[in-house]
Amino acid sequence: MNTPSHAILNLALFMHGTEQPAILAVVSGAVAPDIPLFIFYAWVKGVQRLPEGQIWTQAYYHPFWQRWIDWCHSMPLAGLAAWSCWRMGWVPATCFFISMILHSVGDLPVHHDDAHKHFLPVSQYRLISPLSYWDPKHYGRTVALIEIILVLAASIFIFPTLGNGLSQGLVIGINGFYGFTFGYTILRRQFPNLFCRAGNV
């Protein structure tokens, strides 16, 4: 699942009734497991200047990067941290680690070749799902559409509770970007000649 989707869906899960959680903690926890991915991409693209094909077929699977990505997606570690923070009454920190767990739960059904070891250090097991959130060979387009619909519904639900224009603007921007990229992909598939002609102008 895409990182912004985790943030919006996790906020929707935390927003119940009239209670409002520590929004920053929830969003940060939703994003945190993917931080090694951001660092990885910045390094291989910005420093090593690798082509996209090599990045996602070779560099991504290097043991060093996989190790850090897997540990940041560990549900047992996040669960232990959440329990410890809850015992000490640290509500924002508890929300942060629960949000990390929800991130991994959301990833489990939509990762195929790039599945993480979500159960470290208890187990090295990877759940190889038949579905992928990006790979067309594993229903990626259908999963992407479902993700967009869920994010849109969650955005409508949380929008009135966000409380400031910046947060609301970010939510609108994320949905607009998703809609544009998915629409562009569909149009490119349906009318390939149109895009070929546009590129030759």
CSV table of C-alpha atoms in Angstrom, one decimal:
chain,number,residue,atom,x,y,z
A,1,MET,CA,0.0,0.0,0.0
A,2,ASN,CA,1.2,3.5,-0.7
A,3,THR,CA,2.5,5.5,2.3
A,4,PRO,CA,0.0,8.4,2.1
A,5,SER,CA,-2.8,5.8,2.1
A,6,HIS,CA,-1.6,4.3,5.4
A,7,ALA,CA,-1.7,7.8,7.0
A,8,ILE,CA,-5.3,8.5,5.9
A,9,LEU,CA,-6.7,5.1,6.6
A,10,ASN,CA,-5.0,4.9,10.0
A,11,LEU,CA,-6.5,8.3,10.9
A,12,ALA,CA,-9.9,7.1,9.9
A,13,LEU,CA,-9.5,4.0,12.1
A,14,PHE,CA,-8.5,6.2,15.1
A,15,MET,CA,-11.3,8.8,14.6
A,16,HIS,CA,-14.3,7.3,16.4
A,17,GLY,CA,-17.2,9.2,17.9
A,18,THR,CA,-16.1,12.7,19.1
A,19,GLU,CA,-12.7,11.7,20.4
A,20,GLN,CA,-9.7,12.9,18.5
A,21,PRO,CA,-6.3,11.1,18.9
A,22,ALA,CA,-2.9,12.7,18.7
A,23,ILE,CA,-3.1,13.2,14.9
A,24,LEU,CA,0.6,13.8,14.4
A,25,ALA,CA,1.4,10.6,16.3
A,26,VAL,CA,-0.9,8.6,14.2
A,27,VAL,CA,0.3,10.0,10.9
A,28,SER,CA,4.0,9.6,12.0
A,29,GLY,CA,3.4,6.0,13.0
A,30,ALA,CA,1.7,5.3,9.7
A,31,VAL,CA,4.7,6.7,7.8
A,32,ALA,CA,7.5,5.4,10.0
A,33,PRO,CA,7.8,1.9,8.7
A,34,ASP,CA,8.5,3.2,5.2
A,35,ILE,CA,11.3,5.6,6.2
A,36,PRO,CA,14.0,3.1,5.2
A,37,LEU,CA,12.4,3.0,1.8
A,38,PHE,CA,12.7,6.8,1.5
A,39,ILE,CA,16.3,6.7,2.6
A,40,PHE,CA,17.0,3.8,0.2
A,41,TYR,CA,15.5,5.6,-2.8
A,42,ALA,CA,17.3,8.9,-2.0
A,43,TRP,CA,20.6,7.0,-1.8
A,44,VAL,CA,20.3,4.8,-4.9
A,45,LYS,CA,18.7,7.5,-7.1
A,46,GLY,CA,20.4,10.6,-5.8
A,47,VAL,CA,23.9,9.3,-4.9
A,48,GLN,CA,24.4,6.1,-6.9
A,49,ARG,CA,22.2,7.4,-9.8
A,50,LEU,CA,20.9,4.0,-10.6
A,51,PRO,CA,18.2,3.6,-13.3
A,52,GLU,CA,14.6,2.8,-12.1
A,53,GLY,CA,14.7,-0.7,-13.5
A,54,GLN,CA,17.8,-1.6,-11.5
A,55,ILE,CA,16.5,0.1,-8.4
A,56,TRP,CA,13.4,-2.0,-8.0
A,57,THR,CA,14.7,-5.3,-9.5
A,58,GLN,CA,18.2,-5.5,-7.9
A,59,ALA,CA,19.1,-2.7,-5.4
A,60,TYR,CA,15.9,-3.0,-3.5
A,61,TYR,CA,16.5,-6.6,-2.7
A,62,HIS,CA,20.0,-6.1,-1.3
A,63,PRO,CA,20.2,-7.7,2.2
A,64,PHE,CA,21.2,-4.5,3.9
A,65,TRP,CA,18.1,-2.6,2.8
A,66,GLN,CA,15.8,-5.6,3.2
A,67,ARG,CA,17.0,-6.0,6.8
A,68,TRP,CA,16.2,-2.4,7.8
A,69,ILE,CA,12.8,-2.4,5.9
A,70,ASP,CA,11.8,-5.7,7.5
A,71,TRP,CA,12.7,-4.6,11.1
A,72,CYS,CA,10.8,-1.4,10.7
A,73,HIS,CA,7.7,-3.4,9.7
A,74,SER,CA,8.0,-5.8,12.7
A,75,MET,CA,4.6,-6.1,14.3
A,76,PRO,CA,5.9,-7.9,17.5
A,77,LEU,CA,8.4,-5.1,18.2
A,78,ALA,CA,5.8,-2.4,17.5
A,79,GLY,CA,3.3,-4.3,19.7
A,80,LEU,CA,5.8,-4.5,22.6
A,81,ALA,CA,6.5,-0.8,22.3
A,82,ALA,CA,2.8,0.1,22.2
A,83,TRP,CA,2.1,-2.0,25.3
A,84,SER,CA,5.0,-0.5,27.2
A,85,CYS,CA,3.9,3.1,26.3
A,86,TRP,CA,0.3,2.2,27.3
A,87,ARG,CA,1.4,0.9,30.6
A,88,MET,CA,3.3,4.2,31.3
A,89,GLY,CA,0.3,6.3,30.2
A,90,TRP,CA,2.0,7.8,27.1
A,91,VAL,CA,-1.0,8.1,24.9
A,92,PRO,CA,0.6,9.8,21.8
A,93,ALA,CA,3.5,7.3,21.8
A,94,THR,CA,0.9,4.4,22.1
A,95,CYS,CA,-1.0,5.8,19.2
A,96,PHE,CA,2.3,6.0,17.2
A,97,PHE,CA,3.2,2.4,17.7
A,98,ILE,CA,-0.4,1.1,17.1
A,99,SER,CA,-0.4,3.1,13.9
A,100,MET,CA,2.8,1.3,12.9
A,101,ILE,CA,1.1,-2.0,13.5
A,102,LEU,CA,-1.9,-1.0,11.4
A,103,HIS,CA,0.5,0.0,8.6
A,104,SER,CA,1.9,-3.6,8.6
A,105,VAL,CA,-1.6,-5.1,8.8
A,106,GLY,CA,-2.5,-3.0,5.7
A,107,ASP,CA,0.6,-4.2,3.8
A,108,LEU,CA,0.1,-8.0,4.5
A,109,PRO,CA,-2.6,-8.7,1.9
A,110,VAL,CA,-1.1,-6.5,-0.9
A,111,HIS,CA,2.6,-7.5,-1.2
A,112,HIS,CA,3.7,-10.4,-3.4
A,113,ASP,CA,7.4,-10.4,-4.5
A,114,ASP,CA,8.2,-7.6,-2.2
A,115,ALA,CA,6.6,-9.0,1.0
A,116,HIS,CA,8.2,-8.0,4.3
A,117,LYS,CA,9.1,-10.1,7.3
A,118,HIS,CA,6.4,-8.7,9.5
A,119,PHE,CA,6.9,-11.1,12.4
A,120,LEU,CA,10.6,-10.5,13.3
A,121,PRO,CA,12.2,-11.4,15.6
A,122,VAL,CA,9.7,-14.2,16.3
A,123,SER,CA,9.7,-15.6,12.8
A,124,GLN,CA,11.4,-15.1,9.4
A,125,TYR,CA,8.1,-15.8,7.7
A,126,ARG,CA,7.0,-13.7,4.7
A,127,LEU,CA,3.3,-13.7,3.7
A,128,ILE,CA,3.5,-13.9,-0.1
A,129,SER,CA,0.0,-12.6,-1.0
A,130,PRO,CA,-1.6,-13.4,-4.4
A,131,LEU,CA,-2.4,-9.7,-4.6
A,132,SER,CA,-0.1,-6.7,-5.2
A,133,TYR,CA,-0.9,-3.0,-4.7
A,134,TRP,CA,1.2,-2.2,-7.8
A,135,ASP,CA,2.0,-5.2,-9.9
A,136,PRO,CA,-0.5,-5.8,-12.8
A,137,LYS,CA,0.5,-9.5,-12.9
A,138,HIS,CA,-1.0,-9.8,-9.4
A,139,TYR,CA,-4.2,-7.7,-9.8
A,140,GLY,CA,-2.3,-4.5,-9.2
A,141,ARG,CA,-4.8,-2.3,-11.1
A,142,THR,CA,-7.8,-3.7,-9.3
A,143,VAL,CA,-6.1,-3.4,-5.9
A,144,ALA,CA,-5.0,0.2,-6.8
A,145,LEU,CA,-8.6,1.2,-7.6
A,146,ILE,CA,-9.9,-0.3,-4.3
A,147,GLU,CA,-7.1,1.5,-2.4
A,148,ILE,CA,-8.1,4.8,-4.1
A,149,ILE,CA,-11.8,4.3,-3.2
A,150,LEU,CA,-11.0,3.4,0.4
A,151,VAL,CA,-8.7,6.5,0.8
A,152,LEU,CA,-11.4,8.7,-0.7
A,153,ALA,CA,-14.0,7.4,1.7
A,154,ALA,CA,-11.7,7.7,4.7
A,155,SER,CA,-10.8,11.2,3.6
A,156,ILE,CA,-14.4,12.3,3.6
A,157,PHE,CA,-14.8,10.8,7.0
A,158,ILE,CA,-11.8,12.5,8.6
A,159,PHE,CA,-12.0,15.8,6.7
A,160,PRO,CA,-14.2,17.7,9.2
A,161,THR,CA,-12.1,16.6,12.2
A,162,LEU,CA,-8.7,17.6,10.9
A,163,GLY,CA,-9.1,21.1,12.2
A,164,ASN,CA,-6.8,23.2,10.0
A,165,GLY,CA,-6.5,24.1,6.4
A,166,LEU,CA,-3.0,22.6,6.0
A,167,SER,CA,-4.1,19.1,7.0
A,168,GLN,CA,-7.2,19.4,4.9
A,169,GLY,CA,-5.2,20.6,1.9
A,170,LEU,CA,-2.8,17.7,2.2
A,171,VAL,CA,-5.7,15.2,2.2
A,172,ILE,CA,-7.2,16.9,-0.9
A,173,GLY,CA,-3.8,16.9,-2.6
A,174,ILE,CA,-3.3,13.2,-1.9
A,175,ASN,CA,-6.7,12.3,-3.4
A,176,GLY,CA,-6.1,14.5,-6.4
A,177,PHE,CA,-2.7,12.9,-7.1
A,178,TYR,CA,-4.2,9.4,-6.8
A,179,GLY,CA,-7.1,10.3,-9.1
A,180,PHE,CA,-4.8,11.9,-11.7
A,181,THR,CA,-2.3,9.0,-11.8
A,182,PHE,CA,-4.9,6.3,-11.9
A,183,GLY,CA,-6.9,8.2,-14.6
A,184,TYR,CA,-3.7,8.8,-16.6
A,185,THR,CA,-2.9,5.0,-16.4
A,186,ILE,CA,-6.3,4.0,-17.6
A,187,LEU,CA,-6.3,6.6,-20.5
A,188,ARG,CA,-2.8,5.4,-21.5
A,189,ARG,CA,-4.0,1.8,-21.7
A,190,GLN,CA,-7.2,2.7,-23.6
A,191,PHE,CA,-5.8,5.3,-26.0
A,192,PRO,CA,-2.1,4.4,-26.4
A,193,ASN,CA,-1.9,6.0,-29.9
A,194,LEU,CA,-3.1,9.4,-28.4
A,195,PHE,CA,-0.1,9.5,-26.1
A,196,CYS,CA,2.3,8.3,-28.8
A,197,ARG,CA,1.2,11.2,-31.1
A,198,ALA,CA,1.5,13.6,-28.2
A,199,GLY,CA,5.0,12.5,-27.6
A,200,ASN,CA,6.0,12.9,-31.2
A,201,VAL,CA,4.7,16.5,-31.5
